[in-house]
Structure formats: C-alpha cells, structure tokens
Coordinates of C-alpha atoms in Angstrom, one line a residue:
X1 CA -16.5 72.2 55.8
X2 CA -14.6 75.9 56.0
X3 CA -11.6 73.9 55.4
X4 CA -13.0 73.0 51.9
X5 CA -14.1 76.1 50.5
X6 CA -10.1 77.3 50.0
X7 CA -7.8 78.2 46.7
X8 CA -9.6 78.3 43.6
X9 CA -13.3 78.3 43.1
X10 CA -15.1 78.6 39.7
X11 CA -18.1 80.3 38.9
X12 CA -19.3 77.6 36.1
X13 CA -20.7 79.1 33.1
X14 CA -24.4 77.4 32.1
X15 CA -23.7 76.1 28.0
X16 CA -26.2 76.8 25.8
X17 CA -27.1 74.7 22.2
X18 CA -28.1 77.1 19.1
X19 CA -31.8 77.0 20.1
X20 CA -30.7 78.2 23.7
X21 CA -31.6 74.8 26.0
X22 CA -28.8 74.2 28.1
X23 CA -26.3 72.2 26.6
X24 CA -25.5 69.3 29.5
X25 CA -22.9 67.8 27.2
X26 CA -20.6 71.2 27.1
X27 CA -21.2 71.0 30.9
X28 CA -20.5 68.1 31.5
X29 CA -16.9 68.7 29.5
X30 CA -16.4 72.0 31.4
X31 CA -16.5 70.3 34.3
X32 CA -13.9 67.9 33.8
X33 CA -11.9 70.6 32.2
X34 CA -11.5 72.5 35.1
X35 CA -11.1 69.8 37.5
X36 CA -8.4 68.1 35.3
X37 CA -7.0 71.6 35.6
X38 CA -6.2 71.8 39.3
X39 CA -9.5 74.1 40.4
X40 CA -10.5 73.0 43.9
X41 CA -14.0 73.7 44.1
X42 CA -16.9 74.5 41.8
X43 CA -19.8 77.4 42.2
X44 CA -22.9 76.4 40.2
X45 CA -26.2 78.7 39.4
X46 CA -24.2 82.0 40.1
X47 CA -24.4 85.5 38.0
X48 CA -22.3 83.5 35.4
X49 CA -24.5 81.1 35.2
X50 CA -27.2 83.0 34.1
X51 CA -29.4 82.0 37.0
X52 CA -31.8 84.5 36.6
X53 CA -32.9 83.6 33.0
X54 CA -32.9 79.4 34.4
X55 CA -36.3 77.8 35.2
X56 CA -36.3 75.8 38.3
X57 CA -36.2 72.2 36.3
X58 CA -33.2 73.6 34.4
X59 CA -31.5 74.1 37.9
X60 CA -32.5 70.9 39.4
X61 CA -30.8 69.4 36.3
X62 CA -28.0 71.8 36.3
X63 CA -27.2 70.8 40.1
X64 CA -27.6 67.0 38.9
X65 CA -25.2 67.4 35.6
X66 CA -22.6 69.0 37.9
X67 CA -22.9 66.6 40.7
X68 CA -22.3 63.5 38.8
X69 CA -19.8 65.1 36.3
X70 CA -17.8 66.4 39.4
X71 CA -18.1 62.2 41.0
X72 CA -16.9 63.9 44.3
X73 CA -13.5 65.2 43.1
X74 CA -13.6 68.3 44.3
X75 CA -16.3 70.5 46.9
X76 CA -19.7 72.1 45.2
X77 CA -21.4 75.2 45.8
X78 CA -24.9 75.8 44.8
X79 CA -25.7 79.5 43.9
X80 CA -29.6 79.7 46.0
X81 CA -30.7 83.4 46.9
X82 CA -32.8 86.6 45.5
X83 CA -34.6 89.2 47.0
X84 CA -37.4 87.3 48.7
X85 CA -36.5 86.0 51.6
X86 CA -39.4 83.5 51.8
X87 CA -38.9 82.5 48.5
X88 CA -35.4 81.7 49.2
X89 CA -36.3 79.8 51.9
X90 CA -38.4 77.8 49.5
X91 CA -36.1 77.2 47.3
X92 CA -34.1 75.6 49.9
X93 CA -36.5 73.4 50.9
X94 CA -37.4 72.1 47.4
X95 CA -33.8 71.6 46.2
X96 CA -31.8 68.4 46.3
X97 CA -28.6 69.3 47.0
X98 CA -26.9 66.0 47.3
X99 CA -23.4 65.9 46.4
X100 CA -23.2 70.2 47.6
X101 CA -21.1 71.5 50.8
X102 CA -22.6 74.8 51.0
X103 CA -24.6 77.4 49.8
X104 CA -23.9 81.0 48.1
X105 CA -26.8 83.4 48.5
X106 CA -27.0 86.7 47.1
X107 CA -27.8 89.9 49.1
X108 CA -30.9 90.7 48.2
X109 CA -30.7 93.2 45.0
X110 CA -33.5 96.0 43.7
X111 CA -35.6 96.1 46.7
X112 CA -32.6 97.5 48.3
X113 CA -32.7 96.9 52.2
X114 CA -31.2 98.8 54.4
X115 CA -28.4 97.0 56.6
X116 CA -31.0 95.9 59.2
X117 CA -32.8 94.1 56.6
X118 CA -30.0 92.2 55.1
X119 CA -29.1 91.4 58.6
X120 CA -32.1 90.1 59.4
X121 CA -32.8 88.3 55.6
X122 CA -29.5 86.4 56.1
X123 CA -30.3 85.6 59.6
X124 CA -33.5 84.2 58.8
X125 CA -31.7 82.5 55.9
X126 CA -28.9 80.9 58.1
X127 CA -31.6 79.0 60.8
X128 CA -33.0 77.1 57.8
X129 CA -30.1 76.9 55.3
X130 CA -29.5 72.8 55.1
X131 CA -25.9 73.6 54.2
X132 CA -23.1 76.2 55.6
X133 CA -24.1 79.2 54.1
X134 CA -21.5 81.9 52.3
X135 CA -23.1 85.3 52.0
X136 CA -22.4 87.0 48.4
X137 CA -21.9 91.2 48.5
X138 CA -21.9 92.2 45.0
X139 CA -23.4 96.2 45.1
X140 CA -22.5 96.6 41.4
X141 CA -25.6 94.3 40.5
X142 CA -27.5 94.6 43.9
X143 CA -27.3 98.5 44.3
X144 CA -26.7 97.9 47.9
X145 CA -23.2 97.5 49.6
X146 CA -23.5 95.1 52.5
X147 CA -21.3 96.5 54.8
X148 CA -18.6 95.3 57.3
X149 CA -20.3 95.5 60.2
X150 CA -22.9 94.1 59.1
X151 CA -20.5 91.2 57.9
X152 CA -19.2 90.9 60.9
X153 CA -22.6 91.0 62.9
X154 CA -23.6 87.7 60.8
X155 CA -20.1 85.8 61.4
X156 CA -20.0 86.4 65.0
X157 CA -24.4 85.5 65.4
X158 CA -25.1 82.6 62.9
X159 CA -23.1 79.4 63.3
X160 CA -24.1 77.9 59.8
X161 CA -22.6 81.4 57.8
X162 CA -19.4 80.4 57.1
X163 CA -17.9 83.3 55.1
X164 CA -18.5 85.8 52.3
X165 CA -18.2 86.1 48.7
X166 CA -17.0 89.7 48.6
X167 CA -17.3 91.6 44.6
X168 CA -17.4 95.1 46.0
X169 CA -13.9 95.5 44.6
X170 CA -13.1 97.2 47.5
X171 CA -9.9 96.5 49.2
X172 CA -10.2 98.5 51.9
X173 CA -13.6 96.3 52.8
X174 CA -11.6 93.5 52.2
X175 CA -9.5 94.3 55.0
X176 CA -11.6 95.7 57.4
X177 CA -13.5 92.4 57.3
X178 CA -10.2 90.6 57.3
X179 CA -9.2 92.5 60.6
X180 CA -12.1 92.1 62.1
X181 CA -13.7 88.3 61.2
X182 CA -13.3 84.9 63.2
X183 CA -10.2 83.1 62.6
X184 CA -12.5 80.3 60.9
X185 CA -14.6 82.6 59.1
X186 CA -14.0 82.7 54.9
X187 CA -13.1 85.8 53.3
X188 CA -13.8 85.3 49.6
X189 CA -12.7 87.7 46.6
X190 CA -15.5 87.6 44.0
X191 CA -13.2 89.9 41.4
X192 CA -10.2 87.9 39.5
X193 CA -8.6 91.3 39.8
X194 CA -8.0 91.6 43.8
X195 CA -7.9 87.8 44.1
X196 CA -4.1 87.5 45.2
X197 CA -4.3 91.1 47.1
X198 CA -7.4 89.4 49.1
X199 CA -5.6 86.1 49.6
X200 CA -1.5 87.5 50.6
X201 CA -3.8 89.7 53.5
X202 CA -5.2 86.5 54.7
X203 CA -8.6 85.9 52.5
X204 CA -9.3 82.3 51.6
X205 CA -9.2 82.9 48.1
X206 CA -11.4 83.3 45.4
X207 CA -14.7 82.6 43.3
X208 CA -13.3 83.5 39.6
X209 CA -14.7 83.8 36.2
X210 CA -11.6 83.5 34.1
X211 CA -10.1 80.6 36.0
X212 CA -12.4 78.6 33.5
X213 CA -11.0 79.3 31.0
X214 CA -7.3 78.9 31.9
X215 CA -7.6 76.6 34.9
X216 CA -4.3 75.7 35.1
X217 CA -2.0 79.1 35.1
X218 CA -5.7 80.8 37.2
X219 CA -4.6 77.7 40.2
X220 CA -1.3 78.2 40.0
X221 CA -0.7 82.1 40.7
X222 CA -4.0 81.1 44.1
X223 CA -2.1 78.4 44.8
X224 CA 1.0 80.6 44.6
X225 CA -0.5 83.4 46.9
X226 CA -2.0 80.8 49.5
X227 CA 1.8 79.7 50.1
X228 CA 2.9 83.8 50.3
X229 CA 4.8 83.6 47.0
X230 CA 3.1 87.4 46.8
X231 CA 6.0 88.1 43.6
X232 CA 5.3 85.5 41.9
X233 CA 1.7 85.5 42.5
X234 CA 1.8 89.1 41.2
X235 CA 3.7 88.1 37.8
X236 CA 1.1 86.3 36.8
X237 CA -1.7 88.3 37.8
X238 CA 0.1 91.2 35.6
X239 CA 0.2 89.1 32.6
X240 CA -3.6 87.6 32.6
X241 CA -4.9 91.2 33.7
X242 CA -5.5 92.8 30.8
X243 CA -7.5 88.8 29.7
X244 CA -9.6 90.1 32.7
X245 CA -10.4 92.9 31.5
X246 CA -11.4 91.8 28.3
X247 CA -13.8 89.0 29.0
X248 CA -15.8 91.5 31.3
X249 CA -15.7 94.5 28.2
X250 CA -19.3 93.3 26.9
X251 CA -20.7 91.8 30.2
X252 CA -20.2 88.3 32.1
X253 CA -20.9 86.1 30.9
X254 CA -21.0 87.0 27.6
X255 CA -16.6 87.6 27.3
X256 CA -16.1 84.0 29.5
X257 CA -18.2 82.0 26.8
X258 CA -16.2 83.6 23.8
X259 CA -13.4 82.8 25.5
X260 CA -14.4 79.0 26.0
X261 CA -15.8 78.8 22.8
X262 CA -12.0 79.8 21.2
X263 CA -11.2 77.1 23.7
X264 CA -13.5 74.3 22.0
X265 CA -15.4 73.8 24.8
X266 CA -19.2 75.0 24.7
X267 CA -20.6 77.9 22.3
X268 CA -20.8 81.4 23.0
X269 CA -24.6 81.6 23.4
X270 CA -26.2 83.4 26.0
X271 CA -29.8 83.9 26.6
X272 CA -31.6 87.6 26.5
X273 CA -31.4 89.8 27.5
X274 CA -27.7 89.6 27.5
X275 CA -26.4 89.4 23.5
X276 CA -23.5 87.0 22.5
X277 CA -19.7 88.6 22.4
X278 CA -18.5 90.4 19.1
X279 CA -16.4 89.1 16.4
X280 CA -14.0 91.9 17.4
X281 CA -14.0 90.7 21.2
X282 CA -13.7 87.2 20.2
X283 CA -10.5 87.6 17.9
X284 CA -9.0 89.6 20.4
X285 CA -9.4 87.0 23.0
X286 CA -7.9 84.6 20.9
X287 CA -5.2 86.5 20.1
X288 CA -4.3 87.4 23.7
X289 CA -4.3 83.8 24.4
X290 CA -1.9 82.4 22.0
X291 CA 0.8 85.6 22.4
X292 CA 0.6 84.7 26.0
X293 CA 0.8 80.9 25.7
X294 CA -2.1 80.6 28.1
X295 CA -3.4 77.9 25.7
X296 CA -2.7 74.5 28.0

C-alpha cells in the first residue's frame, strides 16, 4: 500500500449547488478532471472538503461519488479523525470504505493533548483502523504541534501507520522526521509551498490544494522533484507561488473554489461559517492564470 500513496495527492474540494447541498455532478467532473490530469491519488473529506460542516449521510455519499467516479484509476484516501478518540473509532466502524487504501486522521485539535495523549489517541486509533493509517499534523488549525518524536514513536510501534501528512510548514520538522523515520515510512508535505523542498530531501510527496486546479503543470513539477530534477522542479514552483498564495488569501477552501469556478468546473459556494471568495480575489485568479498560461 506505501508504495501507492506517492507523487501527487489531491485534497478534493466538496461542490456545493446555490442552495448549498452538495453538488455530486461537479464532483463527479472534478474527479475526472484531475485524474485525466496526471494526479495519482485522491484525499476525500479533508479540511478542503469542508468536513466539519458535512453530515454523516453526506460523507457516506461523498465516499460513494468518489469511489465510482475514480472506477479504480488511481488510490483513495478517506479523511476520518477529530478529537474524540472513541468517536473516531466509531466512525470507523460505521464507514464503508470500499474502493479506499488508507485513512488520513487528524490530530486531535481544541482539546489540545499533550504529546502522550496524541501518542496514545493515534495508538488506539491504529489497532482498529480497517485501513493503513496516515497521521495528519496540521498545528495551524489544531493548536497543537505533534512533534517528531512523537512521529517517530508511532512509526517505529504501530504496523498499520504508514506515514504522516505533515502542514506544520516547518522544514526543519520535515527533516528531522526524514532523518529519523523507517525507510518505508511516508513523509507527506501538506503545504503546496514546501512540496518539492519535502520531496528533493526524500519525502514521498504531497497532499495539495492547488493541484486541482492545475493538475497537470501541479504533477509535472512532483513528478519532476520525485526524479531529482530539483531546477526544474524549482522553476515551476517559482512561477505558480504567488497562485498559492492567492487561493489561501481568504481561507481554503474558499480561494480553491474561485479558482475552479474561473475553471468551469463547480461554483464557488461554501457553507458557513466560511464566506465565498471576492470579486477582487476571483478576477485576480483569473488573471494570474491566463498571463501564466496555466489554463490546460
């Protein structure tokens, strides 16, 4: 399964109609959209999919949608975690993850544990998960950093924890966990911004946001840095930065949806209490798109 979980992942976006039910007809285009443009796996029922504001019939159809849209082309990952470790484990039991290859689960966020506790939630987590699981770190939205060592002590005791989605931006963690990880275990950039520095030290690449939108330049500059093309890998992370920084400028993800929506693909509606992307962002999106010829 490790083997799977390489190159380019996606962090789908859930499409929403004007009266905000999901829109499984967008979906179902993303999906071919970004398979058709060379991404090699797809994370479902993450932060950009709004999971928090989903009920649980609209992720059990979510995870269906994807599953027969995706007919097996490429590897799924279903997003499954919170701060409640039994009700995690719930959630894995009620579930039907046909068609997935692992699981991405959260550190737990508000309660913040200490490093003991997310230890031992993960643990728990790992002797029931019915798939591989990949740990997320993501402080910025958890308010708690999980740290290398504790990394580390989860690779090296649970079997079934195959790697780590790591968003702490953090380079320097990146490495450490690099240094010090199992040669199998999956070191994951969660930021589209220290994707090819994470891959040219040795991560297995990356769960993106933008790739999305421009699937195939966002494959080719991974796919690029997975073969150590580092320079040319770099050129094209130097021209789709400052696109980066613009779909994050009023929150994920509210800047990816204006983005697709320029594209044709879904609308730009979120649900509350996130708000929709400006005008302003949205024309600017455009225009960085077509003066940059990321349009194919």
């Amino acid at each position: 399964m490790r083997e799977k979980i390489v190159g380019t992942g996606v962090a789908l976006i859930t499409p929403f109609t004007a009266d905000l039910g999901v829109d499984f007809t967008a979906l179902e285009r993303l999906v071919a959209y970004v398979i058709e443009g060379g991404v090699d796996y797809l994370v479902v029922l993450g932060t950009t999919g709004e999971s928090a504001t989903l009920s649980r019939e609209e992720k059990d159809n979510i995870l269906r949608c994807v599953a027969r849209s995706a007919g097996g082309q490429v590897p799924l990952v279903a997003g499954i975690g919170g701060n409640s470790t039994n009700a995690v484990l719930e959630d894995f039991k009620n579930t039907d993850l046909r068609g997935y290859s692992a699981i991405l689960s959260v550190s737990p966020y508000y309660n913040r544990p200490t490093q003991e506790g997310i230890f031992r939630h993960f643990e728990t987590l790992a002797s029931k998960s019915p798939l591989p699981l990949i740990l997320y770190n993501v402080p910025s939205r958890t308010g708690s950093n999980v740290l290398p060592e504790t990394v580390l002590r989860l690779a090296n005791a649970c079997p079934n924890i195959i790697g780590i989605k790591e968003s702490s931006g953090d380079l320097h963690q990146i490495q450490d966990i690099l240094s010090k990880a199992p040669d199998e275990f999956l070191v994951i950039s969660g930021d589209d911004l220290t994707a090819v520095p994470c891959i040219l030290h040795g991560g297995a690449g990356v769960i993106s946001v933008l790739g999305q939108g421009i699937p195939v330049v966002f494959s080719r500059m991974i796919d690029l840095a997975r073969k150590g093309k580092g320079d040319k890998a770099m050129e094209i992370h130097n021209q789709i930065a400052p696109l980066v920084e613009l779909i994050f400028q009023e929150g994920n993800p509210a800047g990816i949806k204006g983005l697709l929506e320029v594209r044709g693909l879904c609308s730009s509606y979120v649900r509350l209490p996130l708000v929709a992307p400006t005008s302003n962002l949205s024309r600017q999106i455009e225009s960085f798109i077509k003066h940059q010829g990321l349009l194919q």
